[in-house]
Each structure stands twice: as structure tokens, then as C-alpha cells.
XYZ file of C-alpha atoms in Angstrom:
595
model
C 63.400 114.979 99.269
C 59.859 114.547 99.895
C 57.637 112.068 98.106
C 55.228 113.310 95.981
C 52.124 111.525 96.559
C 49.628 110.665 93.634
C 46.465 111.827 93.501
C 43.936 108.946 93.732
C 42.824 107.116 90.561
C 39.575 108.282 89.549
C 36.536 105.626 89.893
C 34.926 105.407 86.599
C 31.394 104.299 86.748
C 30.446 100.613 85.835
C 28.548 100.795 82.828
C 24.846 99.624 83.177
C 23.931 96.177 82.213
C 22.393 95.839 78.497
C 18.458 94.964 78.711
C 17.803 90.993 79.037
C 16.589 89.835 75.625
C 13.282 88.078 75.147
C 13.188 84.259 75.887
C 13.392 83.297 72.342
C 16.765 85.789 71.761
C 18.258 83.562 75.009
C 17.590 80.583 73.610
C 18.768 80.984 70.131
C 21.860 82.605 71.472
C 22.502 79.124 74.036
C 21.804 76.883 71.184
C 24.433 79.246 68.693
C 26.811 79.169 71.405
C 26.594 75.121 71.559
C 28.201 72.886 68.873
C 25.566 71.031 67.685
C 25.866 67.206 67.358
C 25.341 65.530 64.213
C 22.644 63.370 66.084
C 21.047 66.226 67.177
C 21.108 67.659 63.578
C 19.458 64.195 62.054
C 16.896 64.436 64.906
C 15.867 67.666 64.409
C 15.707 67.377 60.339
C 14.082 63.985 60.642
C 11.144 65.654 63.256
C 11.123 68.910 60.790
C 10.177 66.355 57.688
C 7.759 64.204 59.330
C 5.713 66.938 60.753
C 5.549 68.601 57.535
C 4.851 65.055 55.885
C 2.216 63.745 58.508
C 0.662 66.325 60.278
C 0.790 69.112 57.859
C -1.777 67.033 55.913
C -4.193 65.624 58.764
C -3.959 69.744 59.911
C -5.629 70.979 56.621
C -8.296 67.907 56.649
C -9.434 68.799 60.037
C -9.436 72.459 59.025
C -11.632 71.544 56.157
C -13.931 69.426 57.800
C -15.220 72.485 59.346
C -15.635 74.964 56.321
C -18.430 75.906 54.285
C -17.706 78.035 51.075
C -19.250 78.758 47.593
C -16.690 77.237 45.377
C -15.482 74.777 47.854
C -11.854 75.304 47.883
C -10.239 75.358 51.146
C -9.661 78.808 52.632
C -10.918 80.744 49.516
C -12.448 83.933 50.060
C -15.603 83.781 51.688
C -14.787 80.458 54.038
C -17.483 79.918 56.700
C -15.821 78.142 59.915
C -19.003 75.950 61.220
C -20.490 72.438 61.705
C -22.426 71.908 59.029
C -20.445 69.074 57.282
C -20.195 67.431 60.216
C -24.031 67.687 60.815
C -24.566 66.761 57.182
C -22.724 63.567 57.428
C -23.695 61.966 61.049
C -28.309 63.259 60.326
C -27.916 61.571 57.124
C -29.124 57.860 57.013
C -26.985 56.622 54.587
C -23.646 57.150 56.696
C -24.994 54.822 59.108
C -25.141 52.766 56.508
C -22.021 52.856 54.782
C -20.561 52.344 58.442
C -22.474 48.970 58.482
C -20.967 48.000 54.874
C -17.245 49.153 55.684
C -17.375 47.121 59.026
C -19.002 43.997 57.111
C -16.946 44.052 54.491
C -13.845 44.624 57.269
C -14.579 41.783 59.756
C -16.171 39.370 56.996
C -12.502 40.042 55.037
C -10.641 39.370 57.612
C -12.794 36.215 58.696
C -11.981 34.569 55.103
C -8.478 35.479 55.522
C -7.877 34.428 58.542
C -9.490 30.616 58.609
C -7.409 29.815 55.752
C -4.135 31.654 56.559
C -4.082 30.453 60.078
C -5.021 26.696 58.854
C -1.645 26.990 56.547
C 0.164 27.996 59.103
C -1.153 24.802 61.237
C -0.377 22.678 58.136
C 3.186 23.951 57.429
C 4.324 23.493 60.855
C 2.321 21.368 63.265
C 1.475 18.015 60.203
C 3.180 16.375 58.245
C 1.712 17.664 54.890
C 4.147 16.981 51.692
C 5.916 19.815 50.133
C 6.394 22.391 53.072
C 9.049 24.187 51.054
C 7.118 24.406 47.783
C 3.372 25.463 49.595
C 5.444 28.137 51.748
C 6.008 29.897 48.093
C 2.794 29.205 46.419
C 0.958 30.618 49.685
C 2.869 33.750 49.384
C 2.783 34.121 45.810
C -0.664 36.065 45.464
C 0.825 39.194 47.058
C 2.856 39.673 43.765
C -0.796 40.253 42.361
C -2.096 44.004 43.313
C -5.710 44.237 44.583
C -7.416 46.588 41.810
C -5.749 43.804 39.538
C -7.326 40.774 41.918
C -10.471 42.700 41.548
C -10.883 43.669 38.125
C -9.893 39.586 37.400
C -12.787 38.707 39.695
C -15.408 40.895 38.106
C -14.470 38.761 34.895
C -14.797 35.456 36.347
C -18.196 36.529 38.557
C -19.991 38.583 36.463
C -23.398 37.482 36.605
C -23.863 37.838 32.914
C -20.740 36.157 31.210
C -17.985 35.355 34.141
C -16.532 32.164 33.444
C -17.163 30.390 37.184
C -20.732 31.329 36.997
C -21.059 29.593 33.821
C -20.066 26.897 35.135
C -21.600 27.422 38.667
C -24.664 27.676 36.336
C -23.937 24.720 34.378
C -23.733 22.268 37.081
C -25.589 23.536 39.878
C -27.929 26.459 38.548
C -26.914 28.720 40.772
C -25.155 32.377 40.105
C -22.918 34.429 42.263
C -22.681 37.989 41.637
C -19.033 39.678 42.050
C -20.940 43.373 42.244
C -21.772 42.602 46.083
C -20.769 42.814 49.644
C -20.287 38.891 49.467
C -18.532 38.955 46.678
C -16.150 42.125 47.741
C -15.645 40.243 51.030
C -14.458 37.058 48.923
C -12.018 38.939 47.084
C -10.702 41.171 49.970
C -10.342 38.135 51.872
C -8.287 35.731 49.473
C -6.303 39.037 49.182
C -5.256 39.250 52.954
C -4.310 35.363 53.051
C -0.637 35.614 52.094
C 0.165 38.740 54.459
C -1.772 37.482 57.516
C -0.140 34.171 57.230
C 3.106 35.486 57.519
C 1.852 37.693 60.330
C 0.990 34.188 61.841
C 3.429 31.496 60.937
C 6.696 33.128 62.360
C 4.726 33.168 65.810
C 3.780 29.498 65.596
C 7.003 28.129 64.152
C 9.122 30.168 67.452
C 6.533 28.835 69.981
C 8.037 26.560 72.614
C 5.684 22.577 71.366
C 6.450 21.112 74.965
C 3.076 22.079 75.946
C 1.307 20.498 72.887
C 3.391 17.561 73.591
C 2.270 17.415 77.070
C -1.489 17.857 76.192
C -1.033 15.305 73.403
C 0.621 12.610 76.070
C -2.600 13.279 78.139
C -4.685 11.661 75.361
C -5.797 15.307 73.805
C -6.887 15.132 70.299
C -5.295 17.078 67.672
C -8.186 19.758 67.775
C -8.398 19.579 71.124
C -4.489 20.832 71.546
C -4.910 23.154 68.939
C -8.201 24.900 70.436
C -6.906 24.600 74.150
C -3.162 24.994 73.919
C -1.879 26.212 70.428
C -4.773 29.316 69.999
C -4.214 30.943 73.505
C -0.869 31.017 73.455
C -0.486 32.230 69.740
C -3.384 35.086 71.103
C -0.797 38.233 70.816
C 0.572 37.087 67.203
C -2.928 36.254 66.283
C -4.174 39.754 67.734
C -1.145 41.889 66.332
C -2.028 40.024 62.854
C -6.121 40.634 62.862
C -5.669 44.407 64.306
C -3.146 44.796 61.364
C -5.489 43.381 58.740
C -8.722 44.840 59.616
C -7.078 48.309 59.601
C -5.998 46.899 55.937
C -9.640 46.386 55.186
C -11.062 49.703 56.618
C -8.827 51.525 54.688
C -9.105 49.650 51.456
C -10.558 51.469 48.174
C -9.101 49.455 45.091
C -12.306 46.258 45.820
C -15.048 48.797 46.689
C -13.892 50.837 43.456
C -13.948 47.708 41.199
C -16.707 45.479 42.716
C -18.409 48.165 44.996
C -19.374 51.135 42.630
C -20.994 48.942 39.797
C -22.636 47.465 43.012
C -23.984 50.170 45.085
C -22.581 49.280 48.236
C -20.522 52.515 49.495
C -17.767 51.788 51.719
C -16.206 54.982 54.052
C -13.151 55.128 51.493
C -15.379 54.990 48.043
C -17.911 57.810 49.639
C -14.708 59.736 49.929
C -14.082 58.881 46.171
C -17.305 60.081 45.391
C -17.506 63.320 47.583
C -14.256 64.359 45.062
C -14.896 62.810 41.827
C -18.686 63.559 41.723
C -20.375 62.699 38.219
C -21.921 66.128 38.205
C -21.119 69.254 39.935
C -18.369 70.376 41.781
C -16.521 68.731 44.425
C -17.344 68.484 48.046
C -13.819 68.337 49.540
C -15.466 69.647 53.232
C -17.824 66.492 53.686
C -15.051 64.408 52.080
C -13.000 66.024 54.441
C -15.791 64.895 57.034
C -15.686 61.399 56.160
C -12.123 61.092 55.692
C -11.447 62.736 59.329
C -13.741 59.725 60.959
C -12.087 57.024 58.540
C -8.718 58.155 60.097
C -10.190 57.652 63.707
C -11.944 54.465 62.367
C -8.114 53.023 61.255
C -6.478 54.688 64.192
C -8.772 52.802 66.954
C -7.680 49.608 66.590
C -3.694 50.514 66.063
C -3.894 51.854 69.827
C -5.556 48.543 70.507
C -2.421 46.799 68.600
C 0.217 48.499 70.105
C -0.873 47.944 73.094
C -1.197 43.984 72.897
C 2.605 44.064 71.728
C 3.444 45.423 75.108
C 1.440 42.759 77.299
C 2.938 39.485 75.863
C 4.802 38.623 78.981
C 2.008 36.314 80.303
C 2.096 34.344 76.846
C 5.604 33.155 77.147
C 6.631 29.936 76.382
C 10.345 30.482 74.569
C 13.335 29.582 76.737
C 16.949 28.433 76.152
C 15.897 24.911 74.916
C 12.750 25.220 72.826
C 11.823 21.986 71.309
C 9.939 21.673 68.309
C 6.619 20.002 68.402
C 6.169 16.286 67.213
C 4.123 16.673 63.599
C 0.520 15.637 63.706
C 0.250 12.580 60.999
C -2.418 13.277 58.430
C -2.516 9.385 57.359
C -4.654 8.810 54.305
C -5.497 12.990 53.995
C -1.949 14.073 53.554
C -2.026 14.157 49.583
C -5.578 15.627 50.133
C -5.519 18.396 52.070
C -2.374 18.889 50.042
C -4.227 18.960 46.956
C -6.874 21.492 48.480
C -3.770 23.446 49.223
C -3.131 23.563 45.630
C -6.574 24.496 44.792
C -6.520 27.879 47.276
C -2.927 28.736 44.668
C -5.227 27.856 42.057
C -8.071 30.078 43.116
C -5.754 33.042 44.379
C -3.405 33.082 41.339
C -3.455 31.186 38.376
C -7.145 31.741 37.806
C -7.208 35.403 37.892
C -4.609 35.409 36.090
C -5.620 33.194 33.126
C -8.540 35.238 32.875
C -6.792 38.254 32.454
C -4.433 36.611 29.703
C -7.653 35.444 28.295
C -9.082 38.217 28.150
C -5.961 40.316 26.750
C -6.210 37.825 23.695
C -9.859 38.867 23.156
C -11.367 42.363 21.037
C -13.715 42.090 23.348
C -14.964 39.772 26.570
C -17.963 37.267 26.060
C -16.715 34.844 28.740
C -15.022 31.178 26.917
C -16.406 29.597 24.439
C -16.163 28.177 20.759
C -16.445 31.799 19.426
C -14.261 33.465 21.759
C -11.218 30.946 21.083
C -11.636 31.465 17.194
C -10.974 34.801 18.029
C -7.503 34.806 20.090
C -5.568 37.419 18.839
C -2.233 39.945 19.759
C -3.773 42.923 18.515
C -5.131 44.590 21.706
C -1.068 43.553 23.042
C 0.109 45.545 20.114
C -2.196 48.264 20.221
C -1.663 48.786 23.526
C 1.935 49.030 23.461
C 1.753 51.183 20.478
C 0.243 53.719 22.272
C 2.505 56.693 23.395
C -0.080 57.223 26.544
C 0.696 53.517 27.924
C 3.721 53.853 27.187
C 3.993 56.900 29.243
C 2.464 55.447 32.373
C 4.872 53.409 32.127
C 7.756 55.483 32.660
C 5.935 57.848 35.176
C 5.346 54.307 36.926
C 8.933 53.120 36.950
C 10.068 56.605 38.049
C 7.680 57.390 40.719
C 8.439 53.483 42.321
C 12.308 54.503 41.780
C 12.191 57.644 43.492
C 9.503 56.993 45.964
C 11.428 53.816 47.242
C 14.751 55.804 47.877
C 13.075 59.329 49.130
C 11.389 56.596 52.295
C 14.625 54.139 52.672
C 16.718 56.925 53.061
C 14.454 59.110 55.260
C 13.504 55.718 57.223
C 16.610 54.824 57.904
C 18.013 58.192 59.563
C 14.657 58.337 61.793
C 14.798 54.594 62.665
C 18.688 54.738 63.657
C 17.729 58.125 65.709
C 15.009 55.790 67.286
C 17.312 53.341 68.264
C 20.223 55.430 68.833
C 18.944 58.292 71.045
C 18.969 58.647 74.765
C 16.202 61.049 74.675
C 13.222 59.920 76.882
C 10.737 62.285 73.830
C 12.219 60.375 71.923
C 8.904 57.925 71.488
C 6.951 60.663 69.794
C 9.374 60.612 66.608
C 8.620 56.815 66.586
C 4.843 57.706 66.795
C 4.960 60.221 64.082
C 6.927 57.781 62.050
C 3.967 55.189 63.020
C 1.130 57.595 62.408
C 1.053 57.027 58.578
C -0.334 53.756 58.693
C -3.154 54.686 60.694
C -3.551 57.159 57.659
C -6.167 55.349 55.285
C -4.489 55.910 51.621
C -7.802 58.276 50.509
C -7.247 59.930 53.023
C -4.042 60.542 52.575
C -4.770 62.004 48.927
C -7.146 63.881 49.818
C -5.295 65.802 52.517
C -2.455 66.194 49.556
C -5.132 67.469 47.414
C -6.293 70.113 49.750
C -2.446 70.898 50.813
C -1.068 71.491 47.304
C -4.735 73.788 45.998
C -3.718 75.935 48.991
C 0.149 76.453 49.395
C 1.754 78.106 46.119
C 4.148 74.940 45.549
C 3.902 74.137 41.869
C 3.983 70.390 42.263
C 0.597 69.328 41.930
C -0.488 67.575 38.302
C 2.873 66.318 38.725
C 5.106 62.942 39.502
C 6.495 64.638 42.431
C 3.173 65.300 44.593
C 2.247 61.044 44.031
C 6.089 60.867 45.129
C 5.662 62.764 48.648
C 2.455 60.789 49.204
C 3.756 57.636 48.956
C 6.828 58.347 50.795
C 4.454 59.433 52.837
C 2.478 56.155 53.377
C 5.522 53.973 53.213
C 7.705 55.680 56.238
C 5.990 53.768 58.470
C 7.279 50.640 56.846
C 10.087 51.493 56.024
C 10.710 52.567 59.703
C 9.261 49.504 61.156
C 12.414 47.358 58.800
C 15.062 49.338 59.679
C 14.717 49.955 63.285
C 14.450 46.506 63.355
C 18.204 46.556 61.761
C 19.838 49.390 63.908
C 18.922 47.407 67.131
C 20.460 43.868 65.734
C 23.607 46.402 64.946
C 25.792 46.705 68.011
C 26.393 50.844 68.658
C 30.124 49.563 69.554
C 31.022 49.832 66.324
C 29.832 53.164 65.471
C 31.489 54.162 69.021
C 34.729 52.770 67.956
C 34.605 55.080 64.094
C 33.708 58.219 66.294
C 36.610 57.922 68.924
C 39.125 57.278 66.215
C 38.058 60.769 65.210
C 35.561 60.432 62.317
C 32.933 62.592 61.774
C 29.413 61.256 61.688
C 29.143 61.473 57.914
C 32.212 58.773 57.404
C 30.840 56.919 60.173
C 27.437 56.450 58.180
C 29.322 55.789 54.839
C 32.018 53.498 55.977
C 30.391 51.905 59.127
C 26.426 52.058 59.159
C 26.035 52.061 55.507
C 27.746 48.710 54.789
C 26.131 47.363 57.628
C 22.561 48.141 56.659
C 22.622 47.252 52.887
C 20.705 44.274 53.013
C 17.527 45.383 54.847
C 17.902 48.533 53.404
C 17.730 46.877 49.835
C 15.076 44.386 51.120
C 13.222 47.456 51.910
C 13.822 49.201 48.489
C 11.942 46.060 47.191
C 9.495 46.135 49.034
C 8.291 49.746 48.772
C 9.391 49.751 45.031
C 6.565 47.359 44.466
C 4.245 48.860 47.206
C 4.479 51.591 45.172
C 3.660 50.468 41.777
C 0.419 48.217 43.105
C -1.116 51.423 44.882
C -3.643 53.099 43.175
C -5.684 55.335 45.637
C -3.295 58.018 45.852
C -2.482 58.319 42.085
C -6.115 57.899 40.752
C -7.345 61.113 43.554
C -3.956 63.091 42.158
C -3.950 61.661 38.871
C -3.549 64.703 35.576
C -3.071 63.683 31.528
C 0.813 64.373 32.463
C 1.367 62.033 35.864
C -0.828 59.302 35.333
C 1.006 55.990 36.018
C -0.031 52.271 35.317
C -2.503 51.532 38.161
C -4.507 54.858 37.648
C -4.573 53.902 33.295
C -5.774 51.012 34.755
C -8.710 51.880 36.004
C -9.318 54.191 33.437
C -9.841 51.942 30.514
C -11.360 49.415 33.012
C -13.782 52.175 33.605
C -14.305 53.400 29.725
C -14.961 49.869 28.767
C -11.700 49.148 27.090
C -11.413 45.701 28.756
C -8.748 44.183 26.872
C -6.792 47.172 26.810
C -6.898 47.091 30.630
C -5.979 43.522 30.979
C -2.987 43.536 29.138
C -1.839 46.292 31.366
C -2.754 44.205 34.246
C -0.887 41.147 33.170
C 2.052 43.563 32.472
C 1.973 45.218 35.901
C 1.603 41.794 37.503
C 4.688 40.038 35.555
C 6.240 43.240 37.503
C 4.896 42.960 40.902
C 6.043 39.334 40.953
C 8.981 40.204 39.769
C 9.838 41.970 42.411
C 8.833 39.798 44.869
C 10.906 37.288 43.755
C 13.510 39.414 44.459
C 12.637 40.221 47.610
C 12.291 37.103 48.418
C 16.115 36.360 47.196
C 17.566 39.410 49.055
C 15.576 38.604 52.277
C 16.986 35.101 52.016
C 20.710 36.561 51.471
C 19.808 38.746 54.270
C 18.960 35.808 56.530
C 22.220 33.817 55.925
């Protein structure tokens, strides 16, 4: 038989490749095809939330810096893009001179502050002063006291008509001084600032290395001499960290310049911004606000590049090493009890006469200074009154619930952005930190502002509501918040979070058995602290403030501002009793924190 040979297999044709799909098509289709990580998830969420929290804001400011328009809402039909704010603001004489006041009132601040912080911190741990312990606590215990509270105390005890001191500054010496003034908001800003700069300072002092003062003391040095020649240049990066920080603080502050400035006439950059929104006539300028608060935010944001880059040149001011020795205390002699006293009399000043005025005054139906009359007429009727009264009563609740939520909406979002910090390999990774840094460079005005302008243009109905003062403190708090707990991811060893993932948990367990646990401490400390940062702001409330959001600080202001003093007082002594509160506690869960 013969074999039958098959014809050949026919070649089919190889089909022609499909068309490429744009660049955007590839890339989805890579990052579909990839499991994504849950870091990677957290990172990109965490950048997602800030850049809708941060820049999304300072965006619509810019934008409105530059637009002209009838009824002066951003965007709104008829929107002329131009310079004309801009040229407005920087021809007119007075800006130059608000600039002047708002860098007085700045560098004069933080002048008063910090002589007398930095002086405690020489006392507490270079002399021998009595009572370390007890003046650590009393210097710190003014914070518990917001500023618009400070203020509104000081306007009572300085008013040049009937404030208590001046009576008796008029008494015995004959002399007046008038709270309404630069002076006098520099005096109040300034005892303000004491308790935070000298915590910015003491930590720095009590670490240094005190062989050096020791040596320049053995060479016959004088106690002055050592501390101008040795102790100052070495303490130069805390000291330049703390005064950066503070005069930031002062730039952006509105509560004194609202309280003591307005009655005065002296315009700071933050109360012109005030003004530019809440004019007395007329309708609101929010482009030349816009204007102003654009070149506050590069005013605040100056001096932050300044201070971040002093933290990363401290090399050269070394002086820890394996054995630091504590320097031998100065001996006061015959001054100790003293200078202790005039310790006493700074607590005195800061605290416990403010706030005996304001008790004083909540006891009063109305404020005519102390006298004969004014004790025959101590009464609890404004107390009752005012806690009869549905609105206070109100604020009150809006002000416990926006603290609440605003403290866990920025613990929670700080602490996934910190541990990404601190966790990720990522070389970008420095521009989430800076985002996460950018908010306090944001001055608090501004920041309401820009919320202002954001919620009249995007259709989200949250504005006249709790939730839009909510998002703008969580706003201005990330930055702290951040700044606490990256400080606690990178004192947490990632060994342990290694060890949950390759016994097969999935990130989620590993943050609620394993990081969770870990971080409750700061994390709580943290709470505390932005709970009562929270309830002592008043900026962003007052410029978002309806009848059906208004919390404690922006009532406040408002009977301060209608006249209805005692009203207002008792209010303030109530939100103080709260602040300290609070502070106390921190103070206990820092301390449990520590151990």
C-alpha cells in the first residue's frame, strides 16, 4: 500500500494586534492588575484628604484674591479675573500701616514672653529657688485660660474709665494705662505666650550637657557671665525653634486685636480680615480679604521655613553625650524666697487676677469697677439667667460636640498620616509630612475665610452648620496632631508590626491588636489636647458662626460685644473651669504616658 500523504495544514493569519490604549488606560490597567498594599491604600487616602483639607482652601483664596464682581461672591456670574485687589491693598497707606502694628504687636509679644519664660526656665533648673515642683505647675497653669477670655478679663481690669488696676494705678501713683492700645495688646499677648514658650525652652535647658557652665564657673565667671557666654549660645536652636514658633503665634493671632484692638483702632493683618467680612455697612469684600489673608499666610509661612530649617543645623550646638552631668545650682542666698515670691506674683498676674475679675464681675448686674456699691450688690442672678437661657445652653452642647468630634476626626486622621510618615520607604514621602505641616503656617482667619469662600461655592450643604467649624478645626489641628504622633510611631519599634504581618494578619488586625494598644497614651494625650484647643478657638467659629452652630467662644464675644458684660463673664468663668479642666488631665495622662 501506498501512504497517503496529508495535505499541508493551512496557515491561518495572526490576528492584528488591538490599538495601544492611551497612557492613562495603561496605567489604570498596571495598577488593577497589582494588589494593592494596605500602606499604599492609607497613603493614598491620607494624601487624597489633606489635599482636599489644605490646599483645596488656600486654592480658592488665591483664586479670589484676583476677582472683581458686583455682588462679591466668588465665581458668580459676571467674575472679572484682574489685579485690582491686589493694587487696592499694597497703594493704600493704611496697609503699610497695619503691617507696622501686626509686626509691633508680634515682636513686642514675643519680647514680654520671652524675658520672663526664659528667666523661669533659668530659675527652675540652673538656682536653687524653693518649690521647683509647685512653680513648674503654676507657670503652666495660664494656658488653661483661652486668649479672648485673657483679653476680655484685661479690658476689665485696664479700662481707663473703671478697671480695677488703674484705680489703683491712679490711686497711688496718678498714672492710667489704657488696655485699648498696642501697649496694652502687647502686654496681654505676651503674658499669654509665657507658659507655651517656656516649655518650648525648659526641656532644651534641663537636657543640655552643665560641664561647660561648670568649667566657665571654675574659671571665676559670674553667674551672668555663664549664662550670657555659655548657657544662651548653646540653647540658640531651642531658643530659635521656640521664638519662630511664637511669633508665627502672634502674627496669626485675632482673639487680642478683636477684644483690645477694635475698641482701640489699631488694625492688625488678621482683624482687617475681620473687617473686610463682617463690615458694619455694606456688603462683604471677601476679594481684598482674600488679598490680605493671601499675604498673612506668606507673612506666617516665612518664618516656619526659617524654623525648619534651624531644626536641621543643630549639629554644631551639641553638647549631650553618654554621661551628661547636671549643672551645680547657682545659690540665690538672701533672694531665694524673693524672687520666689515675684514668681508668685507673675501666677498672680497671669491667673488669679483675671480670673477674680471675671467672677467679680459675673456677681455684678452690671460693671462699675470695686467698690462699696458694687459689693452691696453681689448677686447669682446673671449665673441663673444665664443658664436659664435655652441659647447658652445650646452653645454649650454645639461646644462639647464640635471639641468631641473635632478631637477624634484629627487623632484618627493624624495618626494614619504620621505612622505613613514614619513607616514609608518612599523618598516623596516628605511632601505628605509638609502638607500635614502646612496648616500651621495657615493663620486661623485665614483659614475661615478660605472655608467661607469653599462652602458659598461647592453645593455641599454643610455650611451654617457644626460640621463646617468641625472640618476647620480638624483642619488647623492636623498639624499637631501629626507633630505628637509621629513622634510615637518612631519611639515604636516596626519589629513588632513585622512580626503581626508575617504571622499572617492583615493590616487592619495589625492596627487593632498591635499599633492601637501601643499608641493609646499619646493618642489620648492628643485627644486632650485638641479637645481643649478646640473649645478655646474662636476665629474660625465667630467668621462661620449662624443662630444654629454658634458655640461658647463665638456667644462669647457676642454678648461681650452687645454689652451684656456679666452675661459674658459667667460664660467665661464656665469655659475656663473647662479649659483647666482639661489640662489637668492632660497633664495626668502625659505623666502616665511618661512612666
Amino acid at each position: 500500500m501506498t501512504a497517503v500523504e496529508a495535505p499541508p495544514a493551512e496557515r491561518v493569519p495572526e490576528p492584528a494586534p488591538p490599538p495601544r490604549p492611551p497612557w492613562y488606560l495603561r496605567g489604570l490597567d498596571t495598577l488593577m492588575a497589582r494588589r494593592l498594599q494596605g500602606r499604599t491604600v492609607l497613603a493614598i487616602v491620607a494624601v487624597v484628604i489633606l489635599l482636599y483639607l489644605v490646599l483645596a482652601p488656600l486654592f480658592l483664596l488665591g483664586s479670589t484674591s484676583f476677582q472683581t464682581n458686583n455682588d462679591n461672591l466668588p465665581f458668580a456670574k459676571g467674575t472679572k479675573w484682574n489685579f485690582a485687589n491686589y493694587r487696592a491693598v499694597f497703594t493704600h497707606g493704611s496697609t503699610y500701616t497695619i503691617l507696622g502694628n501686626t509686626l509691633v504687636f508680634a515682636l513686642g509679644s514675643l519680647a514680654v514672653a520671652g524675658v520672663i519664660a526664659l528667666a523661669f526656665a533659668w530659675l527652675l533648673e540652673r538656682s536653687n529657688i524653693p518649690c521647683r515642683s509647685v512653680l513648674f505647675v503654676l507657670v503652666i497653669a495660664p494656658s488653661g485660660m483661652p486668649l479672648l477670655i485673657s483679653s476680655i478679663a484685661w479690658s476689665l481690669l485696664l479700662n481707663p474709665t473703671n478697671g480695677v488696676v488703674n484705680q489703683v494705678l491712679d490711686t497711688v501713683l496718678g498714672v492710667k494705662f489704657n488696655a485699648y492700645s498696642l501697649p496694652g495688646m502687647i502686654f496681654v499677648m505676651g503674658i499669654g505666650m509665657v507658659p507655651l514658650t517656656f516649655l518650648l525652652i525648659v526641656g532644651s535647658l534641663r537636657a543640655m550637657n552643665g560641664s561647660l557652665e561648670d568649667a566657665a564657673t571654675t574659671s571665676g565667671a559670674s553667674g551672668v557671665t555663664t549664662l550670657r557666654k555659655v548657657t544662651l549660645p548653646l540653647l540658640t536652636p531651642a531658643l530659635l525653634a521656640a521664638f519662630v514658633y511664637q511669633f508665627v503665634t502672634a502674627v496669626k493671632d485675632f482673639d487680642v486685636p478683636l477684644i483690645l484692638g477694635l475698641p482701640g483702632h489699631v488694625n492688625t493683618l488678621s482683624l482687617e480680615i475681620y473687617n473686610n467680612t463682617n463690615p458694619p455697612v455694606g456688603v462683604p469684600s471677601y476679594g481684598r480679604a482674600s488679598t490680605y489673608g493671601f499675604f498673612l499666610f506668606l507673612l506666617a509661612l516665612v518664618p516656619l521655613v526659617v524654623y525648619n530649617r534651624a531644626i536641621g543645623s543643630r549639629g554644631r550646638y551639641a553638647t549631650l553625650s553618654g554621661r551628661a552631668r547636671r549643672p551645680v545650682r547657682v545659690n540665690l542666698g538672701r533672694w531665694r524666697w524673693a524672687i520666689f515670691a515675684g514668681c508668685i506674683g507673675y501666677v498672680c498676674i497671669a491667673l488669679l487676677l483675671p480670673l477674680f475679675i471675671l467672677v467679680w464681675t459675673s456677681l455684678q448686674p452690671f460693671y462699675s469697677g470695686i467698690n462699696v456699691a458694687a459689693w452691696n450688690r453681689l448677686n447669682t442672678a446673671g449665673w441663673n439667667n444665664t443658664f436659664n437661657d435655652p441659647n447658652v445652653i445650646h452653645a454649650m452642647k454645639n461646644t462639647l460636640i464640635v471639641g468631641a468630634v473635632t478631637a477624634a476626626v484629627t487623632m484618627v486622621l493624624s495618626a494614619f498620616i504620621s505612622w505613613v510618615i514614619v513607616r514609608a520607604r518612599s523618598r516623596s514621602v516628605w511632601l505628605l509630612d509638609m502638607l500635614a505641616f502646612i496648616p500651621h503656617a495657615i493663620p486661623s482667619i485665614v483659614l475661615g475665610l478660605s472655608l467661607l469662600l469653599v462652602y458659598l461655592v461647592l453645593p455641599v450643604p454643610i455650611y451654617g452648620t457644626i460640621w463646617i467649624i468641625v472640618i476647620g478645626q480638624a483642619t488647623l489641628f492636623t498639624s499637631l496632631g501629626t507633630r505628637l504622633m509621629s513622634a510615637a510611631f518612631a519611639q515604636m519599634q516596626v519589629g513588632l508590626e513585622e512580626a503581626a504581618a508575617t504571622s499572617g494578619a492583615p493590616l487592619r488586625r495589625t492596627w487593632f491588636r498591635v499599633i492601637a494598644p501601643l499608641i493609646r497614651a499619646p493618642f489620648a494625650n492628643g485627644y486632650l489636647l485638641v479637645f481643649m484647643a478646640s473649645m478655646q478657638n474662636l476665629t474660625i467659629p465667630l467668621l462661620l458662626a449662624s443662630p444654629t452652630n454658634t458655640v461658647m467662644s463665638a456667644m462669647i464675644y457676642q454678648k461681650w460685644n452687645y454689652g451684656l458684660t456679666t452675661e459674658a463673664t459667667v460664660m467665661c468663668v464656665t469655659l475656663t473651669a473647662i479649659t483647666i479642666t482639661l489640662a489637668v488631665l492632660v497633664r495626668g495622662v502625659g505623666g502616665k504616658a511618661d512612666v
